[in-house]
mmCIF file of C-alpha atoms in Angstrom:
data_model
loop_
_atom_site.group_PDB
_atom_site.id
_atom_site.type_symbol
_atom_site.label_atom_id
_atom_site.label_comp_id
_atom_site.label_asym_id
_atom_site.label_seq_id
_atom_site.Cartn_x
_atom_site.Cartn_y
_atom_site.Cartn_z
ATOM 1 C CA UNK A 5 12.388 3.844 6.242
ATOM 2 C CA UNK A 6 8.654 3.892 5.467
ATOM 3 C CA UNK A 7 8.709 0.122 5.073
ATOM 4 C CA UNK A 8 10.269 -0.308 8.522
ATOM 5 C CA UNK A 9 7.759 2.102 10.036
ATOM 6 C CA UNK A 10 4.886 0.186 8.445
ATOM 7 C CA UNK A 11 6.258 -3.082 9.816
ATOM 8 C CA UNK A 12 6.604 -1.672 13.321
ATOM 9 C CA UNK A 13 3.035 -0.323 13.205
ATOM 10 C CA UNK A 14 1.694 -3.575 11.650
ATOM 11 C CA UNK A 15 0.448 -1.722 8.566
ATOM 12 C CA UNK A 16 0.363 -3.004 5.021
ATOM 13 C CA UNK A 17 2.635 -0.794 2.903
ATOM 14 C CA UNK A 18 2.685 -0.847 -0.895
ATOM 15 C CA UNK A 19 5.736 0.616 -2.614
ATOM 16 C CA UNK A 20 5.424 2.046 -6.114
ATOM 17 C CA UNK A 21 8.602 2.801 -8.047
ATOM 18 C CA UNK A 22 7.901 5.926 -10.081
ATOM 19 C CA UNK A 23 9.268 6.511 -13.552
ATOM 20 C CA UNK A 24 8.744 9.052 -16.294
ATOM 21 C CA UNK A 25 6.283 6.566 -17.850
ATOM 22 C CA UNK A 26 3.943 6.638 -14.837
ATOM 23 C CA UNK A 27 0.731 8.383 -15.860
ATOM 24 C CA UNK A 28 -1.581 10.596 -13.850
ATOM 25 C CA UNK A 29 -4.449 8.098 -14.253
ATOM 26 C CA UNK A 30 -2.272 5.369 -12.735
ATOM 27 C CA UNK A 31 -1.392 7.608 -9.773
ATOM 28 C CA UNK A 32 -5.059 8.494 -9.306
ATOM 29 C CA UNK A 33 -6.126 4.835 -9.292
ATOM 30 C CA UNK A 34 -3.397 3.890 -6.814
ATOM 31 C CA UNK A 35 -4.349 6.688 -4.419
ATOM 32 C CA UNK A 36 -8.041 5.832 -4.704
ATOM 33 C CA UNK A 37 -7.363 2.192 -3.854
ATOM 34 C CA UNK A 38 -5.103 3.057 -0.935
ATOM 35 C CA UNK A 39 -7.652 5.501 0.500
ATOM 36 C CA UNK A 40 -10.500 2.994 0.225
ATOM 37 C CA UNK A 41 -8.560 0.159 1.877
ATOM 38 C CA UNK A 42 -6.766 2.259 4.469
ATOM 39 C CA UNK A 43 -3.406 0.972 3.310
ATOM 40 C CA UNK A 44 -0.134 2.820 3.374
ATOM 41 C CA UNK A 45 1.590 3.698 0.118
ATOM 42 C CA UNK A 46 5.107 4.813 -0.700
ATOM 43 C CA UNK A 47 5.915 6.495 -4.014
ATOM 44 C CA UNK A 48 9.614 5.834 -4.468
ATOM 45 C CA UNK A 49 11.658 8.335 -6.510
ATOM 46 C CA UNK A 50 8.673 10.635 -6.924
ATOM 47 C CA UNK A 51 10.884 13.210 -8.663
ATOM 48 C CA UNK A 52 10.919 10.976 -11.754
ATOM 49 C CA UNK A 53 7.269 11.807 -12.413
ATOM 50 C CA UNK A 54 6.345 14.437 -14.956
ATOM 51 C CA UNK A 55 5.110 17.809 -13.708
ATOM 52 C CA UNK A 56 1.445 17.172 -14.722
ATOM 53 C CA UNK A 57 1.527 13.803 -12.915
ATOM 54 C CA UNK A 58 3.010 15.444 -9.813
ATOM 55 C CA UNK A 59 0.219 18.026 -9.906
ATOM 56 C CA UNK A 60 -2.441 15.300 -10.103
ATOM 57 C CA UNK A 61 -0.755 13.510 -7.185
ATOM 58 C CA UNK A 62 -0.879 16.724 -5.151
ATOM 59 C CA UNK A 63 -4.516 17.436 -6.047
ATOM 60 C CA UNK A 64 -5.707 13.903 -5.241
ATOM 61 C CA UNK A 65 -3.802 13.828 -1.961
ATOM 62 C CA UNK A 66 -5.106 17.256 -0.990
ATOM 63 C CA UNK A 67 -8.682 16.165 -1.700
ATOM 64 C CA UNK A 68 -8.412 12.851 0.185
ATOM 65 C CA UNK A 69 -6.493 14.250 3.167
ATOM 66 C CA UNK A 70 -8.856 17.223 3.418
ATOM 67 C CA UNK A 71 -11.848 14.894 3.652
ATOM 68 C CA UNK A 72 -10.092 12.699 6.213
ATOM 69 C CA UNK A 73 -9.233 15.749 8.362
ATOM 70 C CA UNK A 74 -12.915 16.700 8.343
ATOM 71 C CA UNK A 75 -13.751 13.122 9.462
ATOM 72 C CA UNK A 76 -15.745 12.452 6.294
ATOM 73 C CA UNK A 77 -16.425 8.795 5.609
ATOM 74 C CA UNK A 78 -16.425 9.309 1.835
ATOM 75 C CA UNK A 79 -14.899 11.541 -0.796
ATOM 76 C CA UNK A 80 -16.091 12.732 -4.197
ATOM 77 C CA UNK A 81 -13.285 12.591 -6.735
ATOM 78 C CA UNK A 82 -12.745 15.006 -9.613
ATOM 79 C CA UNK A 83 -14.368 12.472 -11.952
ATOM 80 C CA UNK A 84 -17.565 12.635 -9.862
ATOM 81 C CA UNK A 85 -17.051 9.146 -8.430
ATOM 82 C CA UNK A 86 -17.686 8.827 -4.690
ATOM 83 C CA UNK A 87 -15.394 6.514 -2.744
ATOM 84 C CA UNK A 88 -15.433 5.415 0.895
ATOM 85 C CA UNK A 89 -12.455 6.569 2.968
ATOM 86 C CA UNK A 90 -10.579 4.557 5.559
ATOM 87 C CA UNK A 91 -8.856 6.757 8.179
ATOM 88 C CA UNK A 92 -5.809 4.427 8.314
ATOM 89 C CA UNK A 93 -4.667 5.760 4.910
ATOM 90 C CA UNK A 94 -1.139 7.177 4.734
ATOM 91 C CA UNK A 95 1.248 8.122 1.917
ATOM 92 C CA UNK A 96 5.022 8.555 1.858
ATOM 93 C CA UNK A 97 7.240 9.810 -0.948
ATOM 94 C CA UNK A 98 10.959 9.310 -1.378
ATOM 95 C CA UNK A 99 13.538 10.945 -3.567
ATOM 96 C CA UNK A 100 17.277 10.705 -3.833
ATOM 97 C CA UNK A 101 18.957 14.040 -3.285
ATOM 98 C CA UNK A 102 21.922 13.059 -5.449
ATOM 99 C CA UNK A 103 19.794 12.871 -8.590
ATOM 100 C CA UNK A 104 17.192 15.556 -7.996
ATOM 101 C CA UNK A 105 16.815 18.824 -6.167
ATOM 102 C CA UNK A 106 14.029 19.100 -3.604
ATOM 103 C CA UNK A 107 12.670 22.203 -5.314
ATOM 104 C CA UNK A 108 11.712 20.120 -8.398
ATOM 105 C CA UNK A 109 8.569 19.082 -6.520
ATOM 106 C CA UNK A 110 5.640 21.486 -6.847
ATOM 107 C CA UNK A 111 4.996 23.535 -3.685
ATOM 108 C CA UNK A 112 1.489 22.060 -3.454
ATOM 109 C CA UNK A 113 2.999 18.582 -3.126
ATOM 110 C CA UNK A 114 5.890 19.605 -0.850
ATOM 111 C CA UNK A 115 3.406 21.185 1.549
ATOM 112 C CA UNK A 116 1.624 17.857 2.108
ATOM 113 C CA UNK A 117 4.702 16.080 3.454
ATOM 114 C CA UNK A 118 7.249 16.505 6.204
ATOM 115 C CA UNK A 119 10.854 16.403 5.156
ATOM 116 C CA UNK A 120 12.946 13.665 6.731
ATOM 117 C CA UNK A 121 16.592 13.262 5.850
ATOM 118 C CA UNK A 122 18.124 9.813 6.126
ATOM 119 C CA UNK A 123 21.920 9.771 6.164
ATOM 120 C CA UNK A 124 24.000 6.989 4.710
ATOM 121 C CA UNK A 125 23.494 3.932 6.935
ATOM 122 C CA UNK A 126 26.460 2.509 8.828
ATOM 123 C CA UNK A 127 27.040 -0.615 6.749
ATOM 124 C CA UNK A 128 29.265 -2.287 9.364
ATOM 125 C CA UNK A 129 26.811 -1.883 12.254
ATOM 126 C CA UNK A 130 23.885 -3.048 10.105
ATOM 127 C CA UNK A 131 25.700 -6.199 8.945
ATOM 128 C CA UNK A 132 26.990 -7.122 12.407
ATOM 129 C CA UNK A 133 23.548 -6.807 13.959
ATOM 130 C CA UNK A 134 21.972 -8.704 11.060
ATOM 131 C CA UNK A 135 24.407 -11.600 11.465
ATOM 132 C CA UNK A 136 23.732 -11.665 15.212
ATOM 133 C CA UNK A 137 19.961 -11.680 14.698
ATOM 134 C CA UNK A 138 20.204 -14.525 12.184
ATOM 135 C CA UNK A 139 22.146 -16.584 14.724
ATOM 136 C CA UNK A 140 25.484 -17.026 12.972
ATOM 137 C CA UNK A 141 28.083 -18.446 15.392
ATOM 138 C CA UNK A 142 30.833 -16.177 14.072
ATOM 139 C CA UNK A 143 28.609 -13.281 12.976
ATOM 140 C CA UNK A 144 31.189 -10.548 13.589
ATOM 141 C CA UNK A 145 33.766 -12.368 11.445
ATOM 142 C CA UNK A 146 31.260 -12.913 8.618
ATOM 143 C CA UNK A 147 30.136 -9.280 8.781
ATOM 144 C CA UNK A 148 33.727 -7.996 8.741
ATOM 145 C CA UNK A 149 34.522 -10.105 5.666
ATOM 146 C CA UNK A 150 31.382 -8.934 3.879
ATOM 147 C CA UNK A 151 32.336 -5.336 4.659
ATOM 148 C CA UNK A 152 35.786 -5.944 3.172
ATOM 149 C CA UNK A 153 34.248 -7.460 0.018
ATOM 150 C CA UNK A 154 31.850 -4.518 -0.243
ATOM 151 C CA UNK A 155 34.722 -2.025 -0.014
ATOM 152 C CA UNK A 156 36.729 -3.889 -2.672
ATOM 153 C CA UNK A 157 33.774 -4.069 -5.042
ATOM 154 C CA UNK A 158 32.968 -0.386 -4.566
ATOM 155 C CA UNK A 159 36.605 0.596 -5.207
ATOM 156 C CA UNK A 160 37.089 -1.548 -8.280
ATOM 157 C CA UNK A 161 33.707 -1.342 -9.960
ATOM 158 C CA UNK A 162 32.776 2.206 -8.905
ATOM 159 C CA UNK A 163 29.112 2.910 -9.657
ATOM 160 C CA UNK A 164 28.125 -0.284 -11.493
ATOM 161 C CA UNK A 165 29.007 -2.929 -8.937
ATOM 162 C CA UNK A 166 27.921 -1.140 -5.788
ATOM 163 C CA UNK A 167 24.246 -1.468 -6.699
ATOM 164 C CA UNK A 168 24.607 -5.255 -6.700
ATOM 165 C CA UNK A 169 26.281 -5.180 -3.277
ATOM 166 C CA UNK A 170 23.497 -3.264 -1.551
ATOM 167 C CA UNK A 171 22.500 -3.992 2.014
ATOM 168 C CA UNK A 172 19.214 -5.491 0.777
ATOM 169 C CA UNK A 173 20.997 -7.949 -1.528
ATOM 170 C CA UNK A 174 23.444 -8.991 1.168
ATOM 171 C CA UNK A 175 20.530 -9.364 3.590
ATOM 172 C CA UNK A 176 18.803 -11.759 1.158
ATOM 173 C CA UNK A 177 21.995 -13.818 0.790
ATOM 174 C CA UNK A 178 22.386 -14.025 4.563
ATOM 175 C CA UNK A 179 18.753 -15.139 4.958
ATOM 176 C CA UNK A 180 19.329 -17.949 2.472
ATOM 177 C CA UNK A 181 22.577 -18.921 4.176
ATOM 178 C CA UNK A 182 20.851 -18.998 7.567
ATOM 179 C CA UNK A 183 18.108 -21.192 6.125
ATOM 180 C CA UNK A 184 15.313 -18.716 6.853
#
């Protein structure tokens, strides 16, 4: 969703896939770079981060956003380093509700973001419109067959095969097939 929003607003968006191995210094450097360049960043699966790393994320964001709200052109970090700020800076975080509870995020971090819930996308509508956009002559037929294959794979392979039949993967295959 953040990626689509960035594309519609013609903004450069960097996505960072968080893991339990992501350190607070890494998060701090990423945020510093994003704030200086005015880029948009998305921390995917932010709930995977350790509690100290989440706290550093919240503190850095609070510091940078506070300075931007006051229309400051620069910001002094906790390390004493002063960085220039670009007002185009924006940050998004994502988390999957199936794996994690929303209350695992510290309140200081939750307070910096607005909660947006994205329901399961309608796979059939997405594939039909994608085939039409790519210019397939029989796009509805192709989409219907891909939907049938997706249902069979999800029934027979349960959780392992469905990841390989994601909408993104099918989209890439259709792009190659369309020669784009």
